Short mmCIF file of N, CA and C in Angstrom, two decimals:
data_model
loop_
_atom_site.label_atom_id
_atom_site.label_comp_id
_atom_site.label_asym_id
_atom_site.label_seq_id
_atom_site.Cartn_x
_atom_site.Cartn_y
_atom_site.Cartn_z
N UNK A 1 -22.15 -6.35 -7.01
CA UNK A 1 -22.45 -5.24 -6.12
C UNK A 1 -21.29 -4.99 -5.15
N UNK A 2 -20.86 -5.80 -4.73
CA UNK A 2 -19.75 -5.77 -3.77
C UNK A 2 -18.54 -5.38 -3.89
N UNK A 3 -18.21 -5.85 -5.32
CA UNK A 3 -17.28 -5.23 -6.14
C UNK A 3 -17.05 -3.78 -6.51
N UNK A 4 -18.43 -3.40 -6.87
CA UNK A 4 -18.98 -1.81 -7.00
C UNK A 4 -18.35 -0.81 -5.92
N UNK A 5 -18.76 -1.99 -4.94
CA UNK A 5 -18.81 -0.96 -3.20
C UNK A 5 -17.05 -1.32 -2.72
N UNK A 6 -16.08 -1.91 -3.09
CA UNK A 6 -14.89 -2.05 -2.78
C UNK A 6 -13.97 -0.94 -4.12
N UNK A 7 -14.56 -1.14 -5.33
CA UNK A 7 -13.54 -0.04 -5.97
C UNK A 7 -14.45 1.49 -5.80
N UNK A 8 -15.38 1.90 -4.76
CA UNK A 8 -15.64 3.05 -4.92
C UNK A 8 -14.54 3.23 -3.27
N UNK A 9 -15.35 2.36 -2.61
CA UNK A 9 -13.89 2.57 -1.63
C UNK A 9 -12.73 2.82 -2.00
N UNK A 10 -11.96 2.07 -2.85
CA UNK A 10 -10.89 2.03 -3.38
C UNK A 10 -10.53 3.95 -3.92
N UNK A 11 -11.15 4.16 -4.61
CA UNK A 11 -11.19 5.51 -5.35
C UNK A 11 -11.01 6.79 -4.25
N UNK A 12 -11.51 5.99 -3.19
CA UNK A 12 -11.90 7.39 -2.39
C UNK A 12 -10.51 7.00 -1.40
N UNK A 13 -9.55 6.09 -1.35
CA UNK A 13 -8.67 5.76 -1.08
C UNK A 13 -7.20 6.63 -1.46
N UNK A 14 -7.60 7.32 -2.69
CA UNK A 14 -6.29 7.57 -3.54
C UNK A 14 -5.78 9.14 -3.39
N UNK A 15 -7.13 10.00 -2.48
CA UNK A 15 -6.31 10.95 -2.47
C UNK A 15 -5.55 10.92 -0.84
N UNK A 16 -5.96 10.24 0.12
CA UNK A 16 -5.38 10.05 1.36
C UNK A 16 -3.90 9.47 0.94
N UNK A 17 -3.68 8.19 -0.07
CA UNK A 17 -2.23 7.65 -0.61
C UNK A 17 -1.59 9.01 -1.08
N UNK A 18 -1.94 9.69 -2.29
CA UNK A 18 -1.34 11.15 -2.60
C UNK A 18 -1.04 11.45 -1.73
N UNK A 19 -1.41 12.12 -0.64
CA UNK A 19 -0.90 12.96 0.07
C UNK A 19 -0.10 12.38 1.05
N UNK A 20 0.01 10.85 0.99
CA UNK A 20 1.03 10.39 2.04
C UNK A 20 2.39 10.16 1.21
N UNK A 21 2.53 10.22 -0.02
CA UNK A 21 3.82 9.98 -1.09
C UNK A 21 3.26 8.58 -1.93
N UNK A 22 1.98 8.21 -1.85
CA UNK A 22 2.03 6.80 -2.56
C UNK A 22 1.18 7.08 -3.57
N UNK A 23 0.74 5.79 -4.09
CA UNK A 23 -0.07 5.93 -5.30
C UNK A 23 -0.78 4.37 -5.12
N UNK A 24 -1.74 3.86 -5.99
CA UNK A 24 -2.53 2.62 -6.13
C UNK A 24 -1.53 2.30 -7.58
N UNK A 25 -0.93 1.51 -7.39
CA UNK A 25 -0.54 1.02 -8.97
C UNK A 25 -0.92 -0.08 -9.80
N UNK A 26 -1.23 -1.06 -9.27
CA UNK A 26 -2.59 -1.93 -9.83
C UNK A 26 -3.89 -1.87 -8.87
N UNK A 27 -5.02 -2.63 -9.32
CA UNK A 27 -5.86 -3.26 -8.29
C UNK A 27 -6.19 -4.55 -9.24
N UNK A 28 -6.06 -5.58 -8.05
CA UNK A 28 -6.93 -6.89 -9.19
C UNK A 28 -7.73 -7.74 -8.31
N UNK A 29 -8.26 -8.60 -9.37
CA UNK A 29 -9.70 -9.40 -7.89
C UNK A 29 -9.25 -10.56 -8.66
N UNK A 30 -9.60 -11.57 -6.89
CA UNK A 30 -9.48 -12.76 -6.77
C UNK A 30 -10.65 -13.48 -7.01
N UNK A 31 -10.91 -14.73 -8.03
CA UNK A 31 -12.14 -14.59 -7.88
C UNK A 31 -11.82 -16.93 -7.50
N UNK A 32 -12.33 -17.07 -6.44
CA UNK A 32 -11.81 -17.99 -5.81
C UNK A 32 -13.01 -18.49 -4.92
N UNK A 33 -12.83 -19.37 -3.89
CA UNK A 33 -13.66 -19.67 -3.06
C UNK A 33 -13.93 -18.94 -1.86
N UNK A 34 -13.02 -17.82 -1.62
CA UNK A 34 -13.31 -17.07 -0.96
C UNK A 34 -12.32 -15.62 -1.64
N UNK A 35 -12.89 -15.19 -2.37
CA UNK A 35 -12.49 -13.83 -3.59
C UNK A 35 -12.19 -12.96 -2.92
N UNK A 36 -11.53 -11.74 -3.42
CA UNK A 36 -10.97 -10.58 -2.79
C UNK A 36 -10.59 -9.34 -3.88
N UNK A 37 -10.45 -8.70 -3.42
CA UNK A 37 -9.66 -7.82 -4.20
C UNK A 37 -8.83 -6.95 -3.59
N UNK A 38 -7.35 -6.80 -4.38
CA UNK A 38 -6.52 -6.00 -3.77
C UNK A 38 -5.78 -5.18 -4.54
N UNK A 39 -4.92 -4.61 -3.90
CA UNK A 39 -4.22 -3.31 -4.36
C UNK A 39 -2.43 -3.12 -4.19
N UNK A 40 -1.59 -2.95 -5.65
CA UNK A 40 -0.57 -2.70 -5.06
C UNK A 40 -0.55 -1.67 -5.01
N UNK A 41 0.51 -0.96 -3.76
CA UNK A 41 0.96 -0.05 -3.31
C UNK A 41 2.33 0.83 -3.73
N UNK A 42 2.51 1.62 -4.53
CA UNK A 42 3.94 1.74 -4.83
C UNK A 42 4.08 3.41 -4.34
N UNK A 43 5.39 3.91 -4.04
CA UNK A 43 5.82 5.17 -3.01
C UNK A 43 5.94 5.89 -4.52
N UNK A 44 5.42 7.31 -4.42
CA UNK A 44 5.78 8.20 -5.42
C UNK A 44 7.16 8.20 -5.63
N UNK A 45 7.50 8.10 -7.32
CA UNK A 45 8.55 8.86 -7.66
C UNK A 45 9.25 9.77 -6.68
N UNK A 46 10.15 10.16 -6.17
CA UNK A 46 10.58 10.97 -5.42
C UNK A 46 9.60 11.57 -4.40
N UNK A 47 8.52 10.45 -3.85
CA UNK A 47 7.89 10.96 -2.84
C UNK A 47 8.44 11.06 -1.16
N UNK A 48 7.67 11.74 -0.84
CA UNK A 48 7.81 11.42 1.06
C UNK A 48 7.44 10.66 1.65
N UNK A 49 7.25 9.80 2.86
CA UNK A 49 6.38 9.01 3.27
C UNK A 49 5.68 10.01 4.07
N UNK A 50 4.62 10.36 4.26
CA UNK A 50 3.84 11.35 5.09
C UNK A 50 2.50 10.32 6.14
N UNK A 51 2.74 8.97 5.90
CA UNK A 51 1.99 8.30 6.52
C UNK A 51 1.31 8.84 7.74
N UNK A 52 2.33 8.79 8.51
CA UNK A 52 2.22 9.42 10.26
C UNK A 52 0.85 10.65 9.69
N UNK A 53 1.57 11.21 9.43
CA UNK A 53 0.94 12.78 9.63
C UNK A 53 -0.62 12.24 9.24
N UNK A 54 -0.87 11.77 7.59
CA UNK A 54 -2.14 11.82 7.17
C UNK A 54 -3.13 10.75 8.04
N UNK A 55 -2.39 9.86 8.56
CA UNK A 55 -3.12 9.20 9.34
C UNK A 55 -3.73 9.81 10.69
N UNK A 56 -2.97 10.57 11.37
CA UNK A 56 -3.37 11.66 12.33
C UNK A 56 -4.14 12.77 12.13
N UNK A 57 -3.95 13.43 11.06
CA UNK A 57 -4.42 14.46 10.79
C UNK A 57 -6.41 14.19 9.78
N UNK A 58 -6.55 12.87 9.58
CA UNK A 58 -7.41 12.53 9.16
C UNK A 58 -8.66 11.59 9.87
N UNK A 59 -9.63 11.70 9.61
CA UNK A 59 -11.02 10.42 10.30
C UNK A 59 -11.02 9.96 9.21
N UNK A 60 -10.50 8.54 9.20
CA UNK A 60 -10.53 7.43 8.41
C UNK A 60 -11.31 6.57 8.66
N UNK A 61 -12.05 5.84 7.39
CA UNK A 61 -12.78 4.85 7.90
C UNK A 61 -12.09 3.57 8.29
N UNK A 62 -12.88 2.61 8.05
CA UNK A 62 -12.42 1.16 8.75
C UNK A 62 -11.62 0.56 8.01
N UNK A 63 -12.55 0.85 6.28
CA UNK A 63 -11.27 0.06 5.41
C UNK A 63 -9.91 0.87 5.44
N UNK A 64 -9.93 2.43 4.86
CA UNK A 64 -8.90 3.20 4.57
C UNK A 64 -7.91 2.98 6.07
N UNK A 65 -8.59 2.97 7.23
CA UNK A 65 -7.70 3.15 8.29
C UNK A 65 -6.88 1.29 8.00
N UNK A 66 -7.77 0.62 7.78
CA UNK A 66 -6.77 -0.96 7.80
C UNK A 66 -5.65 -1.21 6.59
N UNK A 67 -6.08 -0.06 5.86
CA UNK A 67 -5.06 -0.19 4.12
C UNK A 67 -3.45 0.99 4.80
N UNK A 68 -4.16 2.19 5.04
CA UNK A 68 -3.30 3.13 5.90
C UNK A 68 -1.77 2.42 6.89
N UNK A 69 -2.76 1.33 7.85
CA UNK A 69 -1.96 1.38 8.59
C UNK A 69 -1.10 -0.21 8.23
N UNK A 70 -1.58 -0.96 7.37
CA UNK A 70 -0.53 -1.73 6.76
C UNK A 70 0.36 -1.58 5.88
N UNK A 71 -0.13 -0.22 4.94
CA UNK A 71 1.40 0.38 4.64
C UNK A 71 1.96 0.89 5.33
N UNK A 72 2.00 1.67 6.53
CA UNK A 72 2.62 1.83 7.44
C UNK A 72 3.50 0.96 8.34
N UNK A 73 3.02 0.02 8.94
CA UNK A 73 3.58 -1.41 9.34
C UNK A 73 4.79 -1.79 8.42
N UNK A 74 4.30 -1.75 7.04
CA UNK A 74 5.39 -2.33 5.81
C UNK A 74 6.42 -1.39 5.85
N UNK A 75 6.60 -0.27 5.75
CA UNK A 75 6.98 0.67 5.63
C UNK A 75 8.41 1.13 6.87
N UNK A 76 7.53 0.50 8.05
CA UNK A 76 8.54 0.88 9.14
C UNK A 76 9.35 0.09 8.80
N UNK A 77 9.65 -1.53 8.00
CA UNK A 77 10.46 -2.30 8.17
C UNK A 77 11.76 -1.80 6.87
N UNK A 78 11.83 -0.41 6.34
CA UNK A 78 12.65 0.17 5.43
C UNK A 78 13.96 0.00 5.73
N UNK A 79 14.21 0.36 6.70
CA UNK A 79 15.33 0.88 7.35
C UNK A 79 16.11 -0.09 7.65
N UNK A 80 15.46 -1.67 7.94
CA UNK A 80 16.07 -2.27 8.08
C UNK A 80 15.89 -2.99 6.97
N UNK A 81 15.70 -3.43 6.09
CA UNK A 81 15.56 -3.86 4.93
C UNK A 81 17.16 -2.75 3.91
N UNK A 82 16.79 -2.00 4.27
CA UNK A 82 17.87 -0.92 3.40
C UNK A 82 19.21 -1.01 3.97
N UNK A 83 19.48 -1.76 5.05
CA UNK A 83 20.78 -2.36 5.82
C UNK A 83 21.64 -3.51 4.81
N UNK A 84 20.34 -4.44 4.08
CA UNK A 84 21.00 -5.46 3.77
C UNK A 84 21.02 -4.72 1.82
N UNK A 85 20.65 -3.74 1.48
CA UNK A 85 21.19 -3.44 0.22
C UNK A 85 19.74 -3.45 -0.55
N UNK A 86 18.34 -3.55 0.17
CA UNK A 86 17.32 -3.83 -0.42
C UNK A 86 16.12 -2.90 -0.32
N UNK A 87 15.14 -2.59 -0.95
CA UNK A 87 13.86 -1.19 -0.54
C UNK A 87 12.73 -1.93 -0.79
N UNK A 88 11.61 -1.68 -0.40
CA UNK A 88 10.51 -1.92 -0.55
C UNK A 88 9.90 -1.06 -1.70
N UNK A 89 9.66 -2.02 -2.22
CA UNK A 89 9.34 -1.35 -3.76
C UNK A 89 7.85 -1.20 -3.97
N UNK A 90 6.75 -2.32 -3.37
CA UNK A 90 5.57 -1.95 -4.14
C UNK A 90 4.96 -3.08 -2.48
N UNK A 91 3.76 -2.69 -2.01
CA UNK A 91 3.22 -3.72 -1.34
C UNK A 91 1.68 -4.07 -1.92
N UNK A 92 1.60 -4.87 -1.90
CA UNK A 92 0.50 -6.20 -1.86
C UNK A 92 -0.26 -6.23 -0.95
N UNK A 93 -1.92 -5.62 -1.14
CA UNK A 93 -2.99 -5.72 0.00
C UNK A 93 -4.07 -6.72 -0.34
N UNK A 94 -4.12 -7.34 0.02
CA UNK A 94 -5.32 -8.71 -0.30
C UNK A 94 -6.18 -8.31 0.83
N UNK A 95 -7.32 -7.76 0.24
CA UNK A 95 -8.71 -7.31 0.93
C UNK A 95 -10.24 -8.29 0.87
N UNK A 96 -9.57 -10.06 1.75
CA UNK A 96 -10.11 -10.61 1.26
C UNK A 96 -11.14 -10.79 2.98
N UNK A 97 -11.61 -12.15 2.94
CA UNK A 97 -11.63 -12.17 4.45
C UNK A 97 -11.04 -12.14 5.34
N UNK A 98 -9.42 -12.38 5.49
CA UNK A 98 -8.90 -12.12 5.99
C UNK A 98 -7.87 -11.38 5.69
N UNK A 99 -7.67 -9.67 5.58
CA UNK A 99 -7.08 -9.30 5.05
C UNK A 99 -5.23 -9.77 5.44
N UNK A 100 -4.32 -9.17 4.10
CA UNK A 100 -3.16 -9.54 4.58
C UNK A 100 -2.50 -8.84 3.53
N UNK A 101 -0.92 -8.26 4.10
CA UNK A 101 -0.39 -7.22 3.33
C UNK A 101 1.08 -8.16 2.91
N UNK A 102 1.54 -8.16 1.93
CA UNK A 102 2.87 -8.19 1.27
C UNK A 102 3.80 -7.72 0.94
N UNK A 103 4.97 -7.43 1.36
CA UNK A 103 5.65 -6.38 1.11
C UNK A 103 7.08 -7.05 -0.03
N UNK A 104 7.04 -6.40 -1.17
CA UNK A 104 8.49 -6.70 -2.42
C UNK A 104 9.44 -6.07 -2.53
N UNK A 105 10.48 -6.69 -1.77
CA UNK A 105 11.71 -6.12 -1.63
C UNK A 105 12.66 -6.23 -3.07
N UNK A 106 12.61 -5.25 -3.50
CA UNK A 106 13.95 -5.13 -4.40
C UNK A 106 14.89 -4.98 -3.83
N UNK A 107 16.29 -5.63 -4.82
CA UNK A 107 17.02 -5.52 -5.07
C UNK A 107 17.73 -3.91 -5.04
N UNK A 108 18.94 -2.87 -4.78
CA UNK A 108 18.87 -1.32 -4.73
C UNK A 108 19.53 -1.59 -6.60
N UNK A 109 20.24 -2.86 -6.53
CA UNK A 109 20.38 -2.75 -8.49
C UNK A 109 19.69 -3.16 -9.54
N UNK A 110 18.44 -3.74 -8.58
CA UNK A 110 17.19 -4.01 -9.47
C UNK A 110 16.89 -2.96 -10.92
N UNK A 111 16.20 -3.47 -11.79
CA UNK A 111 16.47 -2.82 -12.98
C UNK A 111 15.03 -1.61 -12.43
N UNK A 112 14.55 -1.77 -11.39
CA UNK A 112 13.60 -1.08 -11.07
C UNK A 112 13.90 -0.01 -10.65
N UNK A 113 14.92 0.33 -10.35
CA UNK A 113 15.80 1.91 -10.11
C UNK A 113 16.33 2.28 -11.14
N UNK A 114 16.51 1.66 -12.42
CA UNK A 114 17.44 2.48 -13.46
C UNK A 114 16.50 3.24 -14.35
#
């Protein structure tokens, strides 16, 4: 049941990511002593980050506003990440009890740009 009620959340998650430049590119569940399920995060193909805006311009709930604003968080750290030759390529949301976000820095000659 719980599961049910986290990927309908999830779903209703994906057009707020659209319109900020992202997308859901996996989701997978933990199934552990204390289980979860999470979501990577990856930036559209030649998207924008529109974070700011959709987060303002929207009433988010509790989950979407805590998924929202940890890609955001991840996100601000670009700029400096892109100093040392590296981008944030995809982040990692573990929506467990205690949630917690991951952020995977590529490489800019990672085979993930060619």
């Amino acid at each position: 049941e719980k599961l049910n009620e986290s990927l309908e959340e999830i779903n209703g998650l994906r057009p707020l990511l659209q319109e900020s430049g992202f997308i859901i590119g996996d989701v997978y569940v933990t199934a552990s002593i204390t289980p979860c399920i999470g979501l990577v995060i990856e930036q559209q193909s030649e998207g924008v980050n529109h974070l700011d805006k959709v987060i303002q311009d929207n009433e988010l709930s509790k989950f979407q506003s805590v998924v929202m604003s940890s890609i955001k968080k991840m996100y601000d750290l670009n700029s400096t990440v892109e100093k040392h030759n590296y981008t944030i390529g995809q982040i990692d949301i573990a929506l467990g009890v205690s949630p917690e976000a991951t952020a995977h820095l590529n490489h800019k000659e990672s085979r993930s740009f060619s």
